[in-house]
Amino acid sequence: MTTAFTSASTPASASASASASASASASALTVARASGRRRRRPALQWLLLTLLACVVFSVWPGIDLAVSNAAMRAAGDPSTGAPLYGWGQHPLVQASYWSVPTLGRLALLASLVLWWRRRPASTFWRRWRGRAPWIVAMLVLGVWLLVNEGFKEHWGRPRPAAVATLGGEQAFRAIAQPSALCASNCSFPSGHAAQGYAVMVAGLLAAPHRRRAWARAGLLAGLLIGAGRVLQGGHFLSDILFAGLMIWGVTLLLRTVAVRWRWRRKRQLDDHALSRRRP
């Protein structure tokens, strides 16, 4: 009787085990797919917003002119003697203009020093040492190479204050119209705003809620600094927004690299620990 019961129950147990294993595999596959969709979502959002911005400022280039015209007349009608871009002379706007490049250089130098130091004394500095290489990468690849050297030096877009209808003598160029009207350090995109947006890279490997907080901080810094540059007649609205899109794109790229590097590093450490435990 006992033998028969055992023989009958063994196939059932094997079937249950196989079913549980299949269920676990399916669950793991579902989790992996959901995780993959979450990782791709920011990239899709970036792509859609970039395409939308390209369409909007190409079809309605007058948006840039309208915003810059309002900035030019913010202190009053120039025909009555009010200064052009008068609000751009506000001490806070001037302080932002002069301090942002210096702060960017200091951030680069501090990150290089932290990266070079092997073992910072405190947890606070160890945390920032982990961020240091990605801050360096952002400032060098994103702000300097992509924004300043890549586009500003080659797109040729005149700044608002140089455009005939906004107090200058040159023709207006829409965002999709590269030109030779500006030879160097041109309007598109904004280098100052890009440095503000670059703050978001500090949350590159943080937990999701902290990463979102750093992203908001970078967005706010970029928009505030960019608003000051618009008030000064130094940039169009589209210069500010596209600087943010470029820095966001570089942040997503760096995060992909960072996550893969961290995963490979963890696997190497696990393999090393396992090999040491073996006899």
PDB file of C-alpha atoms in Angstrom:
ATOM      1  CA  MET A   1       0.000   0.000   0.000  1.00  0.00           C
ATOM      2  CA  THR A   2       2.828   2.379   0.989  1.00  0.00           C
ATOM      3  CA  THR A   3       4.824   1.534  -2.136  1.00  0.00           C
ATOM      4  CA  ALA A   4       1.848   2.155  -4.365  1.00  0.00           C
ATOM      5  CA  PHE A   5       1.150   5.485  -2.684  1.00  0.00           C
ATOM      6  CA  THR A   6       4.792   6.577  -3.070  1.00  0.00           C
ATOM      7  CA  SER A   7       4.879   5.526  -6.708  1.00  0.00           C
ATOM      8  CA  ALA A   8       1.694   7.411  -7.399  1.00  0.00           C
ATOM      9  CA  SER A   9       2.808  10.557  -5.621  1.00  0.00           C
ATOM     10  CA  THR A  10       6.267  10.803  -7.211  1.00  0.00           C
ATOM     11  CA  PRO A  11       5.060  11.802 -10.709  1.00  0.00           C
ATOM     12  CA  ALA A  12       2.697  14.306  -9.111  1.00  0.00           C
ATOM     13  CA  SER A  13       5.562  15.845  -7.126  1.00  0.00           C
ATOM     14  CA  ALA A  14       7.747  16.027 -10.219  1.00  0.00           C
ATOM     15  CA  SER A  15       4.917  17.641 -12.152  1.00  0.00           C
ATOM     16  CA  ALA A  16       4.361  20.208  -9.390  1.00  0.00           C
ATOM     17  CA  SER A  17       8.079  20.972  -9.265  1.00  0.00           C
ATOM     18  CA  ALA A  18       8.240  21.443 -13.021  1.00  0.00           C
ATOM     19  CA  SER A  19       5.179  23.666 -12.893  1.00  0.00           C
ATOM     20  CA  ALA A  20       6.701  25.791 -10.127  1.00  0.00           C
ATOM     21  CA  SER A  21       9.955  26.091 -12.058  1.00  0.00           C
ATOM     22  CA  ALA A  22       8.124  27.149 -15.208  1.00  0.00           C
ATOM     23  CA  SER A  23       6.108  29.664 -13.212  1.00  0.00           C
ATOM     24  CA  ALA A  24       9.274  31.117 -11.679  1.00  0.00           C
ATOM     25  CA  SER A  25      10.914  31.372 -15.098  1.00  0.00           C
ATOM     26  CA  ALA A  26       7.866  33.098 -16.537  1.00  0.00           C
ATOM     27  CA  SER A  27       7.782  35.479 -13.586  1.00  0.00           C
ATOM     28  CA  ALA A  28      11.477  36.304 -14.010  1.00  0.00           C
ATOM     29  CA  LEU A  29      10.949  36.902 -17.729  1.00  0.00           C
ATOM     30  CA  THR A  30       8.033  39.223 -16.998  1.00  0.00           C
ATOM     31  CA  VAL A  31      10.110  41.183 -14.479  1.00  0.00           C
ATOM     32  CA  ALA A  32      13.000  41.426 -16.947  1.00  0.00           C
ATOM     33  CA  ARG A  33      10.717  42.703 -19.691  1.00  0.00           C
ATOM     34  CA  ALA A  34       9.139  45.260 -17.359  1.00  0.00           C
ATOM     35  CA  SER A  35      12.597  46.395 -16.256  1.00  0.00           C
ATOM     36  CA  GLY A  36      13.661  46.734 -19.881  1.00  0.00           C
ATOM     37  CA  ARG A  37      10.619  48.863 -20.651  1.00  0.00           C
ATOM     38  CA  ARG A  38      11.375  51.103 -17.660  1.00  0.00           C
ATOM     39  CA  ARG A  39      14.957  51.561 -18.848  1.00  0.00           C
ATOM     40  CA  ARG A  40      13.856  52.436 -22.383  1.00  0.00           C
ATOM     41  CA  ARG A  41      11.098  54.837 -21.310  1.00  0.00           C
ATOM     42  CA  PRO A  42      13.373  57.851 -20.586  1.00  0.00           C
ATOM     43  CA  ALA A  43      15.106  57.426 -23.944  1.00  0.00           C
ATOM     44  CA  LEU A  44      11.760  57.346 -25.752  1.00  0.00           C
ATOM     45  CA  GLN A  45      10.593  60.408 -23.827  1.00  0.00           C
ATOM     46  CA  TRP A  46      13.793  62.232 -24.775  1.00  0.00           C
ATOM     47  CA  LEU A  47      13.405  61.293 -28.437  1.00  0.00           C
ATOM     48  CA  LEU A  48       9.764  62.389 -28.591  1.00  0.00           C
ATOM     49  CA  LEU A  49      10.430  65.713 -26.849  1.00  0.00           C
ATOM     50  CA  THR A  50      13.417  66.409 -29.106  1.00  0.00           C
ATOM     51  CA  LEU A  51      11.371  65.715 -32.237  1.00  0.00           C
ATOM     52  CA  LEU A  52       8.519  67.849 -30.891  1.00  0.00           C
ATOM     53  CA  ALA A  53      10.875  70.755 -30.163  1.00  0.00           C
ATOM     54  CA  CYS A  54      12.393  70.490 -33.653  1.00  0.00           C
ATOM     55  CA  VAL A  55       8.951  70.599 -35.255  1.00  0.00           C
ATOM     56  CA  VAL A  56       7.634  73.459 -33.101  1.00  0.00           C
ATOM     57  CA  PHE A  57      10.607  75.791 -33.599  1.00  0.00           C
ATOM     58  CA  SER A  58      10.915  74.921 -37.297  1.00  0.00           C
ATOM     59  CA  VAL A  59       7.235  75.469 -38.116  1.00  0.00           C
ATOM     60  CA  TRP A  60       6.794  78.471 -35.791  1.00  0.00           C
ATOM     61  CA  PRO A  61      10.194  80.221 -35.626  1.00  0.00           C
ATOM     62  CA  GLY A  62       8.393  83.400 -34.602  1.00  0.00           C
ATOM     63  CA  ILE A  63       8.202  82.021 -31.053  1.00  0.00           C
ATOM     64  CA  ASP A  64      11.891  82.825 -30.627  1.00  0.00           C
ATOM     65  CA  LEU A  65      11.447  86.339 -31.993  1.00  0.00           C
ATOM     66  CA  ALA A  66       8.413  87.031 -29.810  1.00  0.00           C
ATOM     67  CA  VAL A  67      10.130  85.912 -26.595  1.00  0.00           C
ATOM     68  CA  SER A  68      13.332  87.823 -27.361  1.00  0.00           C
ATOM     69  CA  ASN A  69      11.362  90.924 -28.338  1.00  0.00           C
ATOM     70  CA  ALA A  70       9.604  90.786 -24.966  1.00  0.00           C
ATOM     71  CA  ALA A  71      12.997  90.446 -23.259  1.00  0.00           C
ATOM     72  CA  MET A  72      14.330  93.425 -25.216  1.00  0.00           C
ATOM     73  CA  ARG A  73      11.396  95.594 -24.097  1.00  0.00           C
ATOM     74  CA  ALA A  74      11.118  94.211 -20.556  1.00  0.00           C
ATOM     75  CA  ALA A  75      12.512  97.425 -19.040  1.00  0.00           C
ATOM     76  CA  GLY A  76      10.261  99.628 -21.184  1.00  0.00           C
ATOM     77  CA  ASP A  77       9.821 100.713 -24.788  1.00  0.00           C
ATOM     78  CA  PRO A  78      13.274 101.440 -26.295  1.00  0.00           C
ATOM     79  CA  SER A  79      11.739 104.190 -28.444  1.00  0.00           C
ATOM     80  CA  THR A  80      11.138 106.206 -25.258  1.00  0.00           C
ATOM     81  CA  GLY A  81      14.747 105.896 -24.129  1.00  0.00           C
ATOM     82  CA  ALA A  82      14.493 102.701 -22.076  1.00  0.00           C
ATOM     83  CA  PRO A  83      17.640 100.554 -22.425  1.00  0.00           C
ATOM     84  CA  LEU A  84      17.582  97.496 -24.658  1.00  0.00           C
ATOM     85  CA  TYR A  85      17.459  94.302 -22.589  1.00  0.00           C
ATOM     86  CA  GLY A  86      17.331  96.421 -19.436  1.00  0.00           C
ATOM     87  CA  TRP A  87      16.441  93.542 -17.141  1.00  0.00           C
ATOM     88  CA  GLY A  88      19.554  91.762 -18.335  1.00  0.00           C
ATOM     89  CA  GLN A  89      21.560  94.315 -16.338  1.00  0.00           C
ATOM     90  CA  HIS A  90      19.992  93.247 -13.042  1.00  0.00           C
ATOM     91  CA  PRO A  91      22.699  92.300 -10.493  1.00  0.00           C
ATOM     92  CA  LEU A  92      21.344  88.753 -10.104  1.00  0.00           C
ATOM     93  CA  VAL A  93      21.383  88.188 -13.865  1.00  0.00           C
ATOM     94  CA  GLN A  94      24.892  89.606 -14.118  1.00  0.00           C
ATOM     95  CA  ALA A  95      26.053  87.485 -11.183  1.00  0.00           C
ATOM     96  CA  SER A  96      24.684  84.366 -12.871  1.00  0.00           C
ATOM     97  CA  TYR A  97      26.367  85.257 -16.163  1.00  0.00           C
ATOM     98  CA  TRP A  98      29.815  85.747 -14.643  1.00  0.00           C
ATOM     99  CA  SER A  99      29.727  83.007 -11.998  1.00  0.00           C
ATOM    100  CA  VAL A 100      28.410  80.024 -13.974  1.00  0.00           C
ATOM    101  CA  PRO A 101      31.581  79.412 -16.056  1.00  0.00           C
ATOM    102  CA  THR A 102      33.740  79.731 -12.934  1.00  0.00           C
ATOM    103  CA  LEU A 103      31.542  77.313 -10.992  1.00  0.00           C
ATOM    104  CA  GLY A 104      31.759  74.855 -13.881  1.00  0.00           C
ATOM    105  CA  ARG A 105      35.566  74.966 -13.842  1.00  0.00           C
ATOM    106  CA  LEU A 106      35.617  74.538 -10.068  1.00  0.00           C
ATOM    107  CA  ALA A 107      33.263  71.541 -10.312  1.00  0.00           C
ATOM    108  CA  LEU A 108      35.538  69.960 -12.917  1.00  0.00           C
ATOM    109  CA  LEU A 109      38.657  70.548 -10.810  1.00  0.00           C
ATOM    110  CA  ALA A 110      37.030  69.268  -7.606  1.00  0.00           C
ATOM    111  CA  SER A 111      35.761  66.152  -9.389  1.00  0.00           C
ATOM    112  CA  LEU A 112      39.212  65.415 -10.798  1.00  0.00           C
ATOM    113  CA  VAL A 113      40.763  65.752  -7.320  1.00  0.00           C
ATOM    114  CA  LEU A 114      38.125  63.480  -5.748  1.00  0.00           C
ATOM    115  CA  TRP A 115      38.535  60.944  -8.534  1.00  0.00           C
ATOM    116  CA  TRP A 116      42.299  60.927  -8.000  1.00  0.00           C
ATOM    117  CA  ARG A 117      42.056  60.406  -4.237  1.00  0.00           C
ATOM    118  CA  ARG A 118      41.881  56.704  -3.430  1.00  0.00           C
ATOM    119  CA  ARG A 119      40.072  56.734  -0.090  1.00  0.00           C
ATOM    120  CA  PRO A 120      38.283  59.915   0.989  1.00  0.00           C
ATOM    121  CA  ALA A 121      37.993  60.198   4.765  1.00  0.00           C
ATOM    122  CA  SER A 122      34.223  60.412   5.151  1.00  0.00           C
ATOM    123  CA  THR A 123      31.155  58.729   3.704  1.00  0.00           C
ATOM    124  CA  PHE A 124      30.070  62.048   2.229  1.00  0.00           C
ATOM    125  CA  TRP A 125      33.237  62.406   0.181  1.00  0.00           C
ATOM    126  CA  ARG A 126      33.260  58.716  -0.787  1.00  0.00           C
ATOM    127  CA  ARG A 127      29.768  59.187  -2.200  1.00  0.00           C
ATOM    128  CA  TRP A 128      30.890  62.189  -4.218  1.00  0.00           C
ATOM    129  CA  ARG A 129      33.996  60.329  -5.364  1.00  0.00           C
ATOM    130  CA  GLY A 130      31.680  57.779  -6.972  1.00  0.00           C
ATOM    131  CA  ARG A 131      29.976  60.613  -8.842  1.00  0.00           C
ATOM    132  CA  ALA A 132      33.219  62.331  -9.833  1.00  0.00           C
ATOM    133  CA  PRO A 133      34.032  60.448 -13.076  1.00  0.00           C
ATOM    134  CA  TRP A 134      30.522  60.995 -14.405  1.00  0.00           C
ATOM    135  CA  ILE A 135      30.608  64.706 -13.554  1.00  0.00           C
ATOM    136  CA  VAL A 136      33.917  64.955 -15.415  1.00  0.00           C
ATOM    137  CA  ALA A 137      32.452  63.056 -18.366  1.00  0.00           C
ATOM    138  CA  MET A 138      29.414  65.340 -18.473  1.00  0.00           C
ATOM    139  CA  LEU A 139      31.404  68.571 -18.310  1.00  0.00           C
ATOM    140  CA  VAL A 140      33.919  67.401 -20.913  1.00  0.00           C
ATOM    141  CA  LEU A 141      31.733  65.427 -23.330  1.00  0.00           C
ATOM    142  CA  GLY A 142      28.394  67.160 -22.846  1.00  0.00           C
ATOM    143  CA  VAL A 143      29.064  70.800 -22.034  1.00  0.00           C
ATOM    144  CA  TRP A 144      32.432  71.359 -23.681  1.00  0.00           C
ATOM    145  CA  LEU A 145      32.580  69.028 -26.699  1.00  0.00           C
ATOM    146  CA  LEU A 146      28.920  68.704 -27.693  1.00  0.00           C
ATOM    147  CA  VAL A 147      27.441  72.084 -26.754  1.00  0.00           C
ATOM    148  CA  ASN A 148      30.334  74.539 -26.937  1.00  0.00           C
ATOM    149  CA  GLU A 149      32.727  73.050 -29.476  1.00  0.00           C
ATOM    150  CA  GLY A 150      30.270  70.951 -31.456  1.00  0.00           C
ATOM    151  CA  PHE A 151      27.334  73.298 -32.023  1.00  0.00           C
ATOM    152  CA  LYS A 152      28.152  76.812 -30.800  1.00  0.00           C
ATOM    153  CA  GLU A 153      31.284  77.017 -32.933  1.00  0.00           C
ATOM    154  CA  HIS A 154      29.725  75.580 -36.097  1.00  0.00           C
ATOM    155  CA  TRP A 155      25.976  76.309 -36.223  1.00  0.00           C
ATOM    156  CA  GLY A 156      26.500  80.004 -36.981  1.00  0.00           C
ATOM    157  CA  ARG A 157      23.283  81.313 -35.454  1.00  0.00           C
ATOM    158  CA  PRO A 158      23.454  85.042 -34.560  1.00  0.00           C
ATOM    159  CA  ARG A 159      22.528  85.996 -31.025  1.00  0.00           C
ATOM    160  CA  PRO A 160      19.267  87.898 -30.450  1.00  0.00           C
ATOM    161  CA  ALA A 161      21.020  91.200 -29.733  1.00  0.00           C
ATOM    162  CA  ALA A 162      22.737  90.903 -33.135  1.00  0.00           C
ATOM    163  CA  VAL A 163      19.481  90.365 -35.082  1.00  0.00           C
ATOM    164  CA  ALA A 164      18.139  93.391 -36.965  1.00  0.00           C
ATOM    165  CA  THR A 165      14.649  93.306 -35.466  1.00  0.00           C
ATOM    166  CA  LEU A 166      16.071  92.937 -31.950  1.00  0.00           C
ATOM    167  CA  GLY A 167      18.587  95.750 -31.849  1.00  0.00           C
ATOM    168  CA  GLY A 168      21.327  94.420 -34.151  1.00  0.00           C
ATOM    169  CA  GLU A 169      22.117  94.289 -37.866  1.00  0.00           C
ATOM    170  CA  GLN A 170      22.054  90.620 -38.902  1.00  0.00           C
ATOM    171  CA  ALA A 171      19.269  88.439 -40.261  1.00  0.00           C
ATOM    172  CA  PHE A 172      17.371  86.075 -37.986  1.00  0.00           C
ATOM    173  CA  ARG A 173      18.031  82.374 -38.410  1.00  0.00           C
ATOM    174  CA  ALA A 174      15.588  79.723 -37.214  1.00  0.00           C
ATOM    175  CA  ILE A 175      16.767  76.710 -35.291  1.00  0.00           C
ATOM    176  CA  ALA A 176      16.939  74.506 -38.407  1.00  0.00           C
ATOM    177  CA  GLN A 177      18.963  77.014 -40.458  1.00  0.00           C
ATOM    178  CA  PRO A 178      22.732  76.733 -39.963  1.00  0.00           C
ATOM    179  CA  SER A 179      24.464  79.822 -41.335  1.00  0.00           C
ATOM    180  CA  ALA A 180      27.770  81.660 -41.667  1.00  0.00           C
ATOM    181  CA  LEU A 181      26.465  84.879 -40.112  1.00  0.00           C
ATOM    182  CA  CYS A 182      28.264  84.133 -36.835  1.00  0.00           C
ATOM    183  CA  ALA A 183      31.863  82.945 -36.943  1.00  0.00           C
ATOM    184  CA  SER A 184      32.472  81.850 -33.345  1.00  0.00           C
ATOM    185  CA  ASN A 185      30.780  81.478 -29.942  1.00  0.00           C
ATOM    186  CA  CYS A 186      27.348  81.730 -31.514  1.00  0.00           C
ATOM    187  CA  SER A 187      23.834  81.522 -30.127  1.00  0.00           C
ATOM    188  CA  PHE A 188      22.850  77.872 -30.518  1.00  0.00           C
ATOM    189  CA  PRO A 189      22.744  76.281 -27.986  1.00  0.00           C
ATOM    190  CA  SER A 190      23.317  78.006 -24.635  1.00  0.00           C
ATOM    191  CA  GLY A 191      26.534  77.011 -22.892  1.00  0.00           C
ATOM    192  CA  HIS A 192      25.520  78.734 -19.659  1.00  0.00           C
ATOM    193  CA  ALA A 193      22.197  76.895 -19.516  1.00  0.00           C
ATOM    194  CA  ALA A 194      23.944  73.616 -20.366  1.00  0.00           C
ATOM    195  CA  GLN A 195      26.112  73.953 -17.266  1.00  0.00           C
ATOM    196  CA  GLY A 196      22.990  74.439 -15.175  1.00  0.00           C
ATOM    197  CA  TYR A 197      21.290  71.397 -16.681  1.00  0.00           C
ATOM    198  CA  ALA A 198      24.461  69.364 -16.061  1.00  0.00           C
ATOM    199  CA  VAL A 199      23.595  69.293 -12.336  1.00  0.00           C
ATOM    200  CA  MET A 200      21.317  66.334 -13.131  1.00  0.00           C
ATOM    201  CA  VAL A 201      24.324  64.075 -13.704  1.00  0.00           C
ATOM    202  CA  ALA A 202      24.991  64.023  -9.931  1.00  0.00           C
ATOM    203  CA  GLY A 203      22.050  61.623  -9.573  1.00  0.00           C
ATOM    204  CA  LEU A 204      23.233  59.279 -12.305  1.00  0.00           C
ATOM    205  CA  LEU A 205      23.520  56.153 -10.135  1.00  0.00           C
ATOM    206  CA  ALA A 206      21.263  57.193  -7.273  1.00  0.00           C
ATOM    207  CA  ALA A 207      17.994  55.558  -6.246  1.00  0.00           C
ATOM    208  CA  PRO A 208      15.046  56.516  -8.496  1.00  0.00           C
ATOM    209  CA  HIS A 209      13.603  59.145  -6.142  1.00  0.00           C
ATOM    210  CA  ARG A 210      17.005  60.785  -5.675  1.00  0.00           C
ATOM    211  CA  ARG A 211      17.683  60.614  -9.400  1.00  0.00           C
ATOM    212  CA  ARG A 212      14.416  62.430 -10.077  1.00  0.00           C
ATOM    213  CA  ALA A 213      15.309  65.054  -7.458  1.00  0.00           C
ATOM    214  CA  TRP A 214      18.656  65.729  -9.125  1.00  0.00           C
ATOM    215  CA  ALA A 215      16.949  65.863 -12.524  1.00  0.00           C
ATOM    216  CA  ARG A 216      14.520  68.494 -11.227  1.00  0.00           C
ATOM    217  CA  ALA A 217      17.396  70.465  -9.707  1.00  0.00           C
ATOM    218  CA  GLY A 218      19.254  70.418 -13.019  1.00  0.00           C
ATOM    219  CA  LEU A 219      16.132  71.423 -14.937  1.00  0.00           C
ATOM    220  CA  LEU A 220      15.475  74.330 -12.575  1.00  0.00           C
ATOM    221  CA  ALA A 221      19.095  75.515 -12.678  1.00  0.00           C
ATOM    222  CA  GLY A 222      19.228  75.352 -16.471  1.00  0.00           C
ATOM    223  CA  LEU A 223      15.947  77.214 -16.940  1.00  0.00           C
ATOM    224  CA  LEU A 224      16.820  79.957 -14.433  1.00  0.00           C
ATOM    225  CA  ILE A 225      20.275  80.517 -15.894  1.00  0.00           C
ATOM    226  CA  GLY A 226      18.811  80.359 -19.392  1.00  0.00           C
ATOM    227  CA  ALA A 227      16.132  82.913 -18.527  1.00  0.00           C
ATOM    228  CA  GLY A 228      18.886  85.313 -17.523  1.00  0.00           C
ATOM    229  CA  ARG A 229      20.635  84.817 -20.861  1.00  0.00           C
ATOM    230  CA  VAL A 230      17.385  85.499 -22.735  1.00  0.00           C
ATOM    231  CA  LEU A 231      16.921  88.723 -20.741  1.00  0.00           C
ATOM    232  CA  GLN A 232      20.458  89.746 -21.717  1.00  0.00           C
ATOM    233  CA  GLY A 233      19.805  89.194 -25.416  1.00  0.00           C
ATOM    234  CA  GLY A 234      22.408  86.440 -25.451  1.00  0.00           C
ATOM    235  CA  HIS A 235      20.166  83.524 -26.426  1.00  0.00           C
ATOM    236  CA  PHE A 236      16.824  82.632 -27.930  1.00  0.00           C
ATOM    237  CA  LEU A 237      14.316  80.463 -26.084  1.00  0.00           C
ATOM    238  CA  SER A 238      15.109  77.515 -28.354  1.00  0.00           C
ATOM    239  CA  ASP A 239      18.817  77.802 -27.496  1.00  0.00           C
ATOM    240  CA  ILE A 240      17.913  77.264 -23.847  1.00  0.00           C
ATOM    241  CA  LEU A 241      15.545  74.350 -24.428  1.00  0.00           C
ATOM    242  CA  PHE A 242      17.812  72.487 -26.846  1.00  0.00           C
ATOM    243  CA  ALA A 243      20.737  72.834 -24.438  1.00  0.00           C
ATOM    244  CA  GLY A 244      18.584  70.970 -21.920  1.00  0.00           C
ATOM    245  CA  LEU A 245      17.689  68.266 -24.425  1.00  0.00           C
ATOM    246  CA  MET A 246      21.346  67.770 -25.328  1.00  0.00           C
ATOM    247  CA  ILE A 247      22.441  67.481 -21.703  1.00  0.00           C
ATOM    248  CA  TRP A 248      19.542  65.143 -20.933  1.00  0.00           C
ATOM    249  CA  GLY A 249      20.567  62.938 -23.850  1.00  0.00           C
ATOM    250  CA  VAL A 250      24.172  62.807 -22.643  1.00  0.00           C
ATOM    251  CA  THR A 251      22.935  61.971 -19.128  1.00  0.00           C
ATOM    252  CA  LEU A 252      20.939  59.015 -20.464  1.00  0.00           C
ATOM    253  CA  LEU A 253      23.956  57.805 -22.429  1.00  0.00           C
ATOM    254  CA  LEU A 254      26.251  58.084 -19.418  1.00  0.00           C
ATOM    255  CA  ARG A 255      23.741  56.251 -17.230  1.00  0.00           C
ATOM    256  CA  THR A 256      23.621  53.364 -19.700  1.00  0.00           C
ATOM    257  CA  VAL A 257      27.407  53.138 -19.629  1.00  0.00           C
ATOM    258  CA  ALA A 258      27.524  53.488 -15.830  1.00  0.00           C
ATOM    259  CA  VAL A 259      24.912  50.797 -15.167  1.00  0.00           C
ATOM    260  CA  ARG A 260      26.632  48.324 -17.474  1.00  0.00           C
ATOM    261  CA  TRP A 261      30.032  49.088 -15.962  1.00  0.00           C
ATOM    262  CA  ARG A 262      28.689  48.635 -12.428  1.00  0.00           C
ATOM    263  CA  TRP A 263      27.005  45.351 -13.375  1.00  0.00           C
ATOM    264  CA  ARG A 264      30.216  43.980 -14.922  1.00  0.00           C
ATOM    265  CA  ARG A 265      32.241  45.141 -11.945  1.00  0.00           C
ATOM    266  CA  LYS A 266      29.847  43.417  -9.535  1.00  0.00           C
ATOM    267  CA  ARG A 267      30.011  40.196 -11.536  1.00  0.00           C
ATOM    268  CA  GLN A 268      33.816  40.295 -11.509  1.00  0.00           C
ATOM    269  CA  LEU A 269      33.848  40.782  -7.737  1.00  0.00           C
ATOM    270  CA  ASP A 270      31.345  37.939  -7.249  1.00  0.00           C
ATOM    271  CA  ASP A 271      33.408  35.615  -9.453  1.00  0.00           C
ATOM    272  CA  HIS A 272      36.559  36.553  -7.561  1.00  0.00           C
ATOM    273  CA  ALA A 273      34.907  35.904  -4.188  1.00  0.00           C
ATOM    274  CA  LEU A 274      33.575  32.560  -5.409  1.00  0.00           C
ATOM    275  CA  SER A 275      36.984  31.479  -6.679  1.00  0.00           C
ATOM    276  CA  ARG A 276      38.559  32.283  -3.308  1.00  0.00           C
ATOM    277  CA  ARG A 277      36.035  30.097  -1.472  1.00  0.00           C
ATOM    278  CA  ARG A 278      36.776  27.097  -3.644  1.00  0.00           C
ATOM    279  CA  PRO A 279      39.349  24.607  -2.261  1.00  0.00           C
TER     280      PRO A 279
END
